[in-house]
């Protein structure tokens, strides 16, 4: 029967449906869901019935955040979620409700792509079972049958059933078991009073059946369905039962790669006698890598999973008389598997109970045992404590095998004195961890601050060990960065024997201006050819990626002391699954690196004076990478009359110019003229010279000169120029002067038209000013005097040749017009003076102008008179001046 129930695009809908005994399809024949919709169905069975639902096909678009369908075991979306569907599911899945209702919800996105949800449902009669049904076995050949609910078609999700079968007096029980898809959930126990002993079940590969025989009059059969899927199960279940007082457990094929099809179907069960518990020590757990590669350990309802536990051994004590082990893998690469030793030990003595609400304390004594937070693996709230005492002369080794939570929600603290919180051994613990006491007792306090349904608490084991604690500097299983000028480190749990499958690494860092001296003071590892089993590897380098191997060591021979070339050394310890040895201890210290050269101090300016005719300087640690925070200054002084020639043969700084740099100044201080500044990865030339201060340079290619005298020279003069460069000098003096330019030295490359290297002199400041001359070759040009008060000198080299260059001087000369101006002023002054004197003589004294009287001069000066006056003395300066 097909029933169409409205579900419309761009809307949210809720439909209530009552199921009948006929199978009904949730949607119409197409079973297509609309887009951008939230469709909900609440399906209810009649009283006394339950719902059976078949999920035939699901096809949704996009990730779960966009589109999903969910099934709830109850009337609403606050009920338990049975299954969430995303993407596509084409396998048939069948579910039974625990009550009368299912709630379905489908959410779709805006995509126009089709999506389908094919669901059939119907009401069925309720079939149930209890966990302690009692059945009387008839005498053979009579047979009495019983089964799990809904056998043989399907099972109920997460259901547990149990049957006690009692044979007549003097008889034992024969049980013939047939299981379609849930063989893994069937367990058969011999019952002797209150003792339950598991009976190994051998399943027939072809008939899915098994026959078992009891040793006593009574057996108990338990069956538990899959907690998530009603039609799930595994193909074969092999139970391995251990009842000897001690023994070895290992996965099939160990230490070779285990067969996946077999190991996943194996179940190891260890049952201890009354009054005893099980001590289980894993020597190695290496199940492979992948999504799920775990070994599940069950102890009386408590379960923990160990997934490639490193390092081993891992010791634990059971709380009950029975431990069960099972391998679970999913998308997992295969590994060697696991191996473990077990033994039966007396149960510890404990008194009191842990009640979080009353802050109670439990007293525990014994050689070893286990305990867990109240309600584990379920959450609780409050505070509880455990006083653990082992025999005198021993220490307590406490291992938190499983710890689920956050330190701001639930945590444990360990103290080194019973009933006391004064001496703390560790801070807050909220993860798996091992703790050693300092005496034969300790106190564990567990606190739950914020109750949360997801945090299950902890499961811990303790045992008495010899009074030797791991050194504080021993490896703890993590990669360690030791940044110090000296220190010590050691193998895992040193001086105790190191575990299997361990991996420890140390990164030794001394100051960048130092190197590492490494010394092994104790060394005993498993010997093997080419150190292929357990080994210590030492490497050195600038960083963890760029390292060089120093050596690989194993056995009992003490490695020789080692002096590194770098400020960082990397040490790694690796152990395999075979044998365990005492391990090693090593020390290190920082030694000044002689490769630094004279520049040694960080954070300070290292000033070095260099003298002589030749020398060499380099950055700290060259050719290695220079240390950070270094300032180096070299003051180079050569004999008087000489210049400094500096050749840079290698230059490699950080790629960006906002970091290190090299500056070269012409002088003995930071205020001296800057000649060159380099950064990054490039420099202008492999040959660099310290030029004369008046020469053209990279920083001074356009020079304006205004003094009365000056010097100019070619690029890097007095050294030869060999660079493609153009230099320009603009000489500009007071307008009362001319500029006289004289070449003291001149030697440029020669060409017919001076097209390669040349000097051009222009009468003016501009590139368009008149050319006075263009010069090249080795002939020194004649002196040049400007027509006005300015000159422009241009030097151009092509970089094709290497010649000494030129040097020139300039000076100022007073112009003729300026001299005439001065003479005219003087003559005019004298004329005015005579006029004044003549007037005074005329009116004040009639004799004033008689005899040696000054002749009368009219206002103004004739050109002839001026020429005559100027011609009398043409070299005498008429006044002094200075330039401002």
CSV table of C-alpha atoms in Angstrom, one decimal, residues 405-844:
chain,number,residue,atom,x,y,z
A,405,UNK,CA,36.7,15.1,30.4
A,406,UNK,CA,38.2,18.6,30.7
A,407,UNK,CA,40.2,20.0,33.6
A,408,UNK,CA,37.6,22.8,34.1
A,409,UNK,CA,34.8,20.2,34.4
A,410,UNK,CA,36.2,17.0,36.0
A,411,UNK,CA,39.7,16.2,37.1
A,412,UNK,CA,41.8,14.1,39.5
A,413,UNK,CA,44.6,15.2,41.9
A,414,UNK,CA,47.2,12.9,43.4
A,415,UNK,CA,48.8,13.6,46.8
A,416,UNK,CA,51.7,11.8,48.5
A,417,UNK,CA,50.1,11.4,51.9
A,418,UNK,CA,46.9,9.5,52.9
A,419,UNK,CA,43.9,11.8,53.6
A,420,UNK,CA,46.1,14.8,53.0
A,421,UNK,CA,46.1,17.4,50.2
A,422,UNK,CA,49.3,19.2,51.5
A,423,UNK,CA,51.9,17.5,49.4
A,424,UNK,CA,50.9,17.5,45.7
A,425,UNK,CA,52.4,14.9,43.4
A,426,UNK,CA,50.8,16.3,40.3
A,427,UNK,CA,48.5,19.1,39.2
A,428,UNK,CA,45.1,18.5,37.8
A,429,UNK,CA,44.8,15.3,35.8
A,430,UNK,CA,42.2,15.0,33.0
A,431,UNK,CA,43.9,12.6,30.6
A,432,UNK,CA,45.7,9.3,30.6
A,433,UNK,CA,48.8,9.5,32.8
A,434,UNK,CA,51.2,7.5,35.0
A,435,UNK,CA,52.1,8.8,38.5
A,436,UNK,CA,54.7,7.4,41.0
A,437,UNK,CA,54.4,7.9,44.7
A,438,UNK,CA,57.3,8.9,47.0
A,439,UNK,CA,56.3,6.4,49.7
A,440,UNK,CA,54.2,3.3,49.9
A,441,UNK,CA,50.9,5.2,49.8
A,442,UNK,CA,49.1,8.0,48.1
A,443,UNK,CA,45.8,9.8,48.0
A,444,UNK,CA,43.6,10.3,44.9
A,445,UNK,CA,41.0,13.0,44.9
A,446,UNK,CA,38.4,13.2,42.1
A,447,UNK,CA,36.2,16.3,41.6
A,448,UNK,CA,33.4,17.0,39.2
A,449,UNK,CA,32.7,20.7,38.9
A,450,UNK,CA,30.3,20.7,35.9
A,451,UNK,CA,28.2,17.7,35.3
A,452,UNK,CA,28.1,16.8,31.6
A,453,UNK,CA,26.4,13.8,30.0
A,454,UNK,CA,29.4,13.3,27.7
A,455,UNK,CA,32.3,13.0,30.1
A,456,UNK,CA,32.5,9.4,31.5
A,457,UNK,CA,35.2,10.0,34.2
A,458,UNK,CA,38.2,7.7,34.6
A,459,UNK,CA,39.4,4.1,35.1
A,460,UNK,CA,42.7,3.6,36.9
A,461,UNK,CA,45.0,0.8,38.0
A,462,UNK,CA,47.7,0.8,40.6
A,463,UNK,CA,50.4,-1.7,41.6
A,464,UNK,CA,53.3,-1.9,44.0
A,465,UNK,CA,56.8,-1.4,42.4
A,466,UNK,CA,60.4,-1.3,43.7
A,467,UNK,CA,61.4,2.0,45.3
A,468,UNK,CA,62.9,3.5,42.2
A,469,UNK,CA,61.1,6.5,40.6
A,470,UNK,CA,61.8,7.7,37.0
A,471,UNK,CA,64.2,10.6,37.0
A,472,UNK,CA,62.6,14.0,36.4
A,473,UNK,CA,64.7,14.4,33.2
A,474,UNK,CA,63.7,11.1,31.7
A,475,UNK,CA,61.6,10.9,28.6
A,476,UNK,CA,57.8,11.1,29.1
A,477,UNK,CA,56.8,10.1,25.6
A,478,UNK,CA,56.7,13.6,24.2
A,479,UNK,CA,59.0,15.5,21.9
A,480,UNK,CA,61.1,17.8,24.2
A,481,UNK,CA,62.7,21.1,23.4
A,482,UNK,CA,65.5,21.7,25.9
A,483,UNK,CA,66.7,25.4,25.6
A,484,UNK,CA,69.5,25.9,28.0
A,485,UNK,CA,73.2,26.3,28.3
A,486,UNK,CA,73.5,22.9,30.1
A,487,UNK,CA,71.3,20.0,31.0
A,488,UNK,CA,70.7,16.3,31.2
A,489,UNK,CA,68.2,13.9,29.7
A,490,UNK,CA,67.5,10.1,29.7
A,491,UNK,CA,65.5,7.3,28.1
A,492,UNK,CA,61.9,6.5,29.0
A,493,UNK,CA,61.4,6.0,32.8
A,494,UNK,CA,65.2,6.0,33.4
A,495,UNK,CA,66.7,4.4,35.5
A,496,UNK,CA,63.9,1.9,35.1
A,497,UNK,CA,63.9,-0.4,32.1
A,498,UNK,CA,62.5,1.4,29.1
A,499,UNK,CA,59.2,0.1,27.5
A,500,UNK,CA,58.6,-1.4,24.1
A,501,UNK,CA,57.3,0.7,21.2
A,502,UNK,CA,58.6,3.9,22.7
A,503,UNK,CA,59.7,6.9,20.8
A,504,UNK,CA,61.3,9.9,22.5
A,505,UNK,CA,63.0,12.9,21.0
A,506,UNK,CA,65.0,15.8,22.3
A,507,UNK,CA,65.9,19.1,20.6
A,508,UNK,CA,68.9,20.5,22.4
A,509,UNK,CA,69.2,24.3,21.9
A,510,UNK,CA,72.1,26.4,23.2
A,511,UNK,CA,72.6,30.1,22.5
A,512,UNK,CA,73.2,30.7,18.7
A,513,UNK,CA,76.7,31.8,19.4
A,514,UNK,CA,77.6,28.5,20.9
A,515,UNK,CA,77.8,24.8,19.9
A,516,UNK,CA,76.7,21.6,21.8
A,517,UNK,CA,79.0,19.2,23.7
A,518,UNK,CA,77.0,16.0,24.1
A,519,UNK,CA,78.2,13.3,26.5
A,520,UNK,CA,76.6,9.9,27.3
A,521,UNK,CA,77.2,8.9,30.9
A,522,UNK,CA,75.3,5.6,30.8
A,523,UNK,CA,74.3,3.5,27.8
A,524,UNK,CA,72.7,0.1,27.5
A,525,UNK,CA,70.2,-0.7,24.7
A,526,UNK,CA,69.2,-3.8,22.9
A,527,UNK,CA,72.0,-4.9,20.5
A,528,UNK,CA,71.1,-5.6,16.9
A,529,UNK,CA,72.8,-5.6,13.5
A,530,UNK,CA,72.9,-2.1,12.1
A,531,UNK,CA,71.0,-1.0,15.2
A,532,UNK,CA,67.7,-2.2,13.5
A,533,UNK,CA,65.8,-2.8,16.8
A,534,UNK,CA,66.3,-0.3,19.6
A,535,UNK,CA,68.6,2.7,18.9
A,536,UNK,CA,69.5,6.3,19.7
A,537,UNK,CA,70.0,8.6,16.7
A,538,UNK,CA,72.0,11.8,17.0
A,539,UNK,CA,71.7,14.5,14.3
A,540,UNK,CA,72.7,18.2,14.1
A,541,UNK,CA,71.6,21.1,11.9
A,542,UNK,CA,70.2,24.5,11.7
A,543,UNK,CA,66.6,23.2,12.1
A,544,UNK,CA,64.7,20.0,12.4
A,545,UNK,CA,64.3,19.7,8.6
A,546,UNK,CA,67.9,20.4,7.5
A,547,UNK,CA,70.0,18.0,9.6
A,548,UNK,CA,72.9,15.7,9.1
A,549,UNK,CA,73.3,12.3,10.8
A,550,UNK,CA,76.0,12.2,13.4
A,551,UNK,CA,75.5,8.6,14.4
A,552,UNK,CA,73.1,5.7,15.2
A,553,UNK,CA,73.9,3.8,18.4
A,554,UNK,CA,72.8,0.7,20.2
A,555,UNK,CA,74.2,-2.1,22.4
A,556,UNK,CA,76.2,-1.4,25.6
A,557,UNK,CA,79.2,0.5,24.1
A,558,UNK,CA,79.2,4.1,25.4
A,559,UNK,CA,79.2,6.5,22.5
A,560,UNK,CA,82.2,8.9,22.4
A,561,UNK,CA,81.6,12.6,23.4
A,562,UNK,CA,80.4,14.7,20.5
A,563,UNK,CA,81.0,18.3,19.7
A,564,UNK,CA,78.5,19.8,17.2
A,565,UNK,CA,78.9,22.3,14.4
A,566,UNK,CA,75.6,24.0,15.1
A,567,UNK,CA,73.8,25.4,18.1
A,568,UNK,CA,71.1,22.7,17.8
A,569,UNK,CA,71.4,18.9,18.2
A,570,UNK,CA,68.6,16.4,17.8
A,571,UNK,CA,68.5,13.1,19.7
A,572,UNK,CA,65.9,10.4,19.1
A,573,UNK,CA,65.2,7.1,21.0
A,574,UNK,CA,63.2,4.3,19.2
A,575,UNK,CA,62.4,0.9,20.7
A,576,UNK,CA,60.7,-2.1,19.1
A,577,UNK,CA,58.5,-4.8,20.6
A,578,UNK,CA,61.0,-7.4,21.4
A,579,UNK,CA,63.3,-6.7,24.4
A,580,UNK,CA,63.7,-4.1,27.1
A,581,UNK,CA,66.9,-2.7,28.5
A,582,UNK,CA,68.0,0.0,31.1
A,583,UNK,CA,68.4,2.7,28.5
A,584,UNK,CA,70.8,5.7,28.6
A,585,UNK,CA,71.6,9.0,30.4
A,586,UNK,CA,73.3,11.9,28.7
A,587,UNK,CA,74.4,15.5,29.5
A,588,UNK,CA,75.1,18.5,27.3
A,589,UNK,CA,76.6,21.9,27.7
A,590,UNK,CA,77.1,25.0,25.5
A,591,UNK,CA,80.6,25.9,24.3
A,592,UNK,CA,81.6,29.1,22.6
A,593,UNK,CA,81.7,28.6,18.9
A,594,UNK,CA,85.1,29.5,17.5
A,595,UNK,CA,83.6,29.9,14.0
A,596,UNK,CA,82.0,33.1,15.2
A,597,UNK,CA,85.2,35.1,14.6
A,598,UNK,CA,85.7,38.3,16.6
A,599,UNK,CA,82.0,39.2,16.5
A,600,UNK,CA,80.7,37.1,19.5
A,601,UNK,CA,78.2,39.0,21.7
A,602,UNK,CA,74.5,39.2,21.0
A,603,UNK,CA,72.6,42.3,21.8
A,604,UNK,CA,75.8,44.5,21.7
A,605,UNK,CA,77.8,46.3,19.1
A,606,UNK,CA,81.0,44.2,18.5
A,607,UNK,CA,83.5,46.8,17.3
A,608,UNK,CA,86.7,45.3,15.7
A,609,UNK,CA,89.7,47.4,14.5
A,610,UNK,CA,91.5,46.1,11.4
A,611,UNK,CA,94.8,47.5,10.3
A,612,UNK,CA,97.6,46.6,7.8
A,613,UNK,CA,97.7,46.5,4.1
A,614,UNK,CA,95.4,43.4,3.6
A,615,UNK,CA,92.9,41.6,5.7
A,616,UNK,CA,89.7,39.5,5.8
A,617,UNK,CA,86.4,39.9,7.6
A,618,UNK,CA,83.2,37.8,7.6
A,619,UNK,CA,79.8,37.6,9.3
A,620,UNK,CA,79.5,35.5,12.5
A,621,UNK,CA,79.5,31.7,11.8
A,622,UNK,CA,80.1,32.2,8.0
A,623,UNK,CA,79.4,30.1,5.9
A,624,UNK,CA,76.7,29.0,8.3
A,625,UNK,CA,73.6,31.1,9.0
A,626,UNK,CA,74.5,34.1,11.3
A,627,UNK,CA,72.9,34.2,14.7
A,628,UNK,CA,70.0,36.6,15.5
A,629,UNK,CA,70.4,39.9,17.3
A,630,UNK,CA,74.0,40.6,16.2
A,631,UNK,CA,75.6,43.9,15.5
A,632,UNK,CA,79.2,43.8,14.1
A,633,UNK,CA,81.3,46.9,13.2
A,634,UNK,CA,84.7,46.7,11.5
A,635,UNK,CA,86.9,49.8,11.5
A,636,UNK,CA,89.5,49.4,8.7
A,637,UNK,CA,92.6,51.6,8.8
A,638,UNK,CA,95.3,51.4,6.1
A,639,UNK,CA,98.6,53.3,5.9
A,640,UNK,CA,98.5,57.1,5.4
A,641,UNK,CA,98.2,58.1,1.8
A,642,UNK,CA,96.4,54.9,0.8
A,643,UNK,CA,92.7,54.1,0.1
A,644,UNK,CA,90.8,51.0,1.2
A,645,UNK,CA,89.8,48.5,-1.5
A,646,UNK,CA,87.0,46.2,-0.2
A,647,UNK,CA,86.1,43.0,-2.2
A,648,UNK,CA,82.8,41.2,-1.3
A,649,UNK,CA,83.2,37.6,-2.4
A,650,UNK,CA,80.0,36.3,-0.9
A,651,UNK,CA,76.7,38.0,0.1
A,652,UNK,CA,73.5,36.3,1.2
A,653,UNK,CA,71.2,37.9,3.7
A,654,UNK,CA,67.5,37.5,4.4
A,655,UNK,CA,65.4,38.0,1.3
A,656,UNK,CA,63.5,41.1,2.6
A,657,UNK,CA,65.3,44.4,3.3
A,658,UNK,CA,63.5,45.1,6.6
A,659,UNK,CA,65.9,42.8,8.4
A,660,UNK,CA,69.8,42.5,8.4
A,661,UNK,CA,71.9,44.9,6.3
A,662,UNK,CA,75.5,45.8,5.5
A,663,UNK,CA,76.5,49.4,5.5
A,664,UNK,CA,79.9,50.8,4.4
A,665,UNK,CA,80.9,54.3,5.5
A,666,UNK,CA,83.8,56.5,4.6
A,667,UNK,CA,85.2,57.2,8.0
A,668,UNK,CA,85.5,56.0,11.5
A,669,UNK,CA,82.0,56.6,12.9
A,670,UNK,CA,78.4,56.0,12.2
A,671,UNK,CA,78.0,59.7,11.2
A,672,UNK,CA,80.6,59.3,8.4
A,673,UNK,CA,79.4,59.5,4.8
A,674,UNK,CA,77.5,56.4,3.7
A,675,UNK,CA,79.2,54.8,0.6
A,676,UNK,CA,77.1,51.6,0.2
A,677,UNK,CA,74.2,49.8,1.8
A,678,UNK,CA,73.4,46.2,0.9
A,679,UNK,CA,70.5,44.0,1.9
A,680,UNK,CA,68.6,41.0,0.6
A,681,UNK,CA,70.4,38.7,-1.8
A,682,UNK,CA,72.0,41.2,-4.3
A,683,UNK,CA,75.0,43.5,-4.3
A,684,UNK,CA,76.1,45.7,-7.1
A,685,UNK,CA,79.5,44.3,-7.8
A,686,UNK,CA,81.9,41.7,-6.6
A,687,UNK,CA,84.6,44.4,-6.4
A,688,UNK,CA,83.8,47.4,-4.3
A,689,UNK,CA,86.2,50.2,-3.5
A,690,UNK,CA,86.3,53.0,-0.9
A,691,UNK,CA,86.4,56.1,-3.1
A,692,UNK,CA,87.9,59.5,-2.5
A,693,UNK,CA,85.3,61.8,-0.8
A,694,UNK,CA,85.1,64.0,-3.9
A,695,UNK,CA,84.5,61.2,-6.3
A,696,UNK,CA,81.2,60.2,-7.9
A,697,UNK,CA,79.6,57.2,-6.2
A,698,UNK,CA,76.4,55.2,-6.3
A,699,UNK,CA,74.9,57.4,-3.7
A,700,UNK,CA,76.3,60.6,-5.2
A,701,UNK,CA,75.7,60.7,-8.9
A,702,UNK,CA,74.1,64.1,-9.1
A,703,UNK,CA,76.2,66.6,-7.2
A,704,UNK,CA,75.7,70.4,-6.8
A,705,UNK,CA,78.7,72.4,-5.8
A,706,UNK,CA,78.5,76.0,-4.5
A,707,UNK,CA,81.8,76.6,-2.7
A,708,UNK,CA,84.5,78.9,-4.2
A,709,UNK,CA,86.8,75.9,-4.8
A,710,UNK,CA,86.2,72.2,-5.1
A,711,UNK,CA,87.3,68.9,-6.5
A,712,UNK,CA,85.4,66.3,-8.6
A,713,UNK,CA,86.5,62.9,-9.9
A,714,UNK,CA,85.2,59.9,-11.8
A,715,UNK,CA,83.3,57.0,-10.3
A,716,UNK,CA,85.2,55.5,-7.3
A,717,UNK,CA,88.3,57.5,-8.1
A,718,UNK,CA,91.3,56.9,-7.5
A,719,UNK,CA,90.3,53.3,-8.4
A,720,UNK,CA,89.5,52.5,-12.0
A,721,UNK,CA,85.9,52.8,-13.0
A,722,UNK,CA,84.3,49.7,-14.5
A,723,UNK,CA,80.5,50.4,-14.1
A,724,UNK,CA,77.9,51.6,-16.5
A,725,UNK,CA,77.1,54.9,-14.8
A,726,UNK,CA,76.5,58.6,-15.4
A,727,UNK,CA,77.6,61.3,-13.0
A,728,UNK,CA,76.7,65.0,-13.2
A,729,UNK,CA,78.2,68.0,-11.3
A,730,UNK,CA,76.4,71.4,-11.3
A,731,UNK,CA,78.9,74.1,-10.3
A,732,UNK,CA,77.1,77.3,-9.4
A,733,UNK,CA,78.8,80.3,-7.7
A,734,UNK,CA,78.1,83.9,-7.0
A,735,UNK,CA,77.0,85.9,-10.1
A,736,UNK,CA,80.1,88.1,-9.6
A,737,UNK,CA,82.4,85.3,-10.5
A,738,UNK,CA,83.4,83.0,-13.4
A,739,UNK,CA,84.2,79.3,-12.9
A,740,UNK,CA,87.6,78.0,-13.9
A,741,UNK,CA,87.8,74.2,-14.3
A,742,UNK,CA,91.3,72.5,-14.5
A,743,UNK,CA,91.9,68.8,-15.0
A,744,UNK,CA,94.7,67.4,-12.8
A,745,UNK,CA,94.4,63.8,-14.2
A,746,UNK,CA,92.6,62.4,-17.2
A,747,UNK,CA,92.7,58.8,-18.6
A,748,UNK,CA,89.5,57.5,-20.1
A,749,UNK,CA,88.9,54.9,-22.8
A,750,UNK,CA,89.5,56.3,-26.3
A,751,UNK,CA,87.1,56.1,-29.2
A,752,UNK,CA,86.9,58.1,-32.5
A,753,UNK,CA,83.8,60.1,-31.5
A,754,UNK,CA,84.1,59.6,-27.7
A,755,UNK,CA,80.9,57.5,-27.8
A,756,UNK,CA,81.9,55.0,-25.0
A,757,UNK,CA,83.4,56.8,-22.0
A,758,UNK,CA,83.6,60.6,-22.0
A,759,UNK,CA,83.4,63.9,-20.1
A,760,UNK,CA,81.2,66.8,-21.4
A,761,UNK,CA,81.5,70.3,-20.1
A,762,UNK,CA,78.6,72.7,-20.7
A,763,UNK,CA,78.6,76.5,-20.1
A,764,UNK,CA,75.5,76.5,-18.0
A,765,UNK,CA,73.5,74.2,-15.6
A,766,UNK,CA,71.2,72.5,-18.1
A,767,UNK,CA,71.6,69.6,-20.4
A,768,UNK,CA,70.7,71.9,-23.3
A,769,UNK,CA,73.4,74.5,-22.4
A,770,UNK,CA,76.2,75.1,-24.9
A,771,UNK,CA,78.9,72.4,-25.0
A,772,UNK,CA,82.3,73.7,-24.2
A,773,UNK,CA,84.0,70.4,-25.0
A,774,UNK,CA,83.6,66.6,-25.1
A,775,UNK,CA,86.7,64.7,-24.0
A,776,UNK,CA,88.0,61.1,-23.9
A,777,UNK,CA,91.3,59.2,-24.2
A,778,UNK,CA,94.4,60.0,-22.2
A,779,UNK,CA,95.1,63.6,-23.3
A,780,UNK,CA,94.4,66.0,-20.4
A,781,UNK,CA,92.0,68.8,-21.5
A,782,UNK,CA,93.0,72.5,-21.2
A,783,UNK,CA,91.5,74.6,-18.4
A,784,UNK,CA,88.0,75.9,-19.1
A,785,UNK,CA,86.5,79.2,-17.8
A,786,UNK,CA,82.8,79.7,-17.9
A,787,UNK,CA,81.2,82.8,-19.6
A,788,UNK,CA,79.0,83.2,-16.6
A,789,UNK,CA,78.9,81.9,-13.0
A,790,UNK,CA,78.0,78.2,-13.6
A,791,UNK,CA,79.3,75.1,-15.3
A,792,UNK,CA,77.8,71.6,-15.9
A,793,UNK,CA,80.2,68.6,-16.0
A,794,UNK,CA,78.9,65.2,-17.2
A,795,UNK,CA,80.8,61.9,-16.9
A,796,UNK,CA,79.5,58.8,-18.7
A,797,UNK,CA,81.0,55.3,-18.8
A,798,UNK,CA,79.6,52.3,-20.7
A,799,UNK,CA,81.0,49.7,-18.3
A,800,UNK,CA,82.8,47.9,-21.2
A,801,UNK,CA,86.3,49.1,-20.2
A,802,UNK,CA,88.3,49.6,-17.1
A,803,UNK,CA,90.3,52.9,-16.9
A,804,UNK,CA,91.7,55.1,-14.2
A,805,UNK,CA,89.2,58.0,-14.8
A,806,UNK,CA,89.8,61.7,-14.1
A,807,UNK,CA,90.3,64.2,-11.3
A,808,UNK,CA,89.5,68.0,-11.8
A,809,UNK,CA,89.5,71.1,-9.6
A,810,UNK,CA,87.6,74.3,-10.0
A,811,UNK,CA,88.0,77.8,-8.6
A,812,UNK,CA,86.3,81.2,-9.0
A,813,UNK,CA,87.5,84.3,-10.9
A,814,UNK,CA,86.1,87.8,-10.5
A,815,UNK,CA,84.3,89.0,-13.7
A,816,UNK,CA,85.5,92.2,-15.6
A,817,UNK,CA,82.0,93.7,-15.3
A,818,UNK,CA,82.2,93.4,-11.6
A,819,UNK,CA,85.6,95.3,-11.5
A,820,UNK,CA,84.2,98.1,-13.7
A,821,UNK,CA,81.2,98.4,-11.4
A,822,UNK,CA,83.5,98.8,-8.4
A,823,UNK,CA,85.7,101.4,-10.2
A,824,UNK,CA,82.7,103.4,-11.3
A,825,UNK,CA,81.4,103.4,-7.8
A,826,UNK,CA,84.7,104.7,-6.4
A,827,UNK,CA,84.9,107.5,-9.1
A,828,UNK,CA,81.4,108.6,-8.5
A,829,UNK,CA,82.2,108.8,-4.8
A,830,UNK,CA,85.2,110.9,-5.3
A,831,UNK,CA,83.3,113.2,-7.7
A,832,UNK,CA,80.6,113.8,-5.1
A,833,UNK,CA,83.2,114.5,-2.4
A,834,UNK,CA,84.9,117.1,-4.6
A,835,UNK,CA,81.6,118.8,-5.2
A,836,UNK,CA,80.9,119.0,-1.5
A,837,UNK,CA,84.3,120.4,-0.8
A,838,UNK,CA,84.1,123.0,-3.5
A,839,UNK,CA,80.8,124.3,-2.2
A,840,UNK,CA,82.2,124.5,1.3
A,841,UNK,CA,85.3,126.4,0.1
A,842,UNK,CA,83.2,128.9,-1.9
A,843,UNK,CA,81.0,129.9,1.0
A,844,UNK,CA,83.2,129.4,4.0
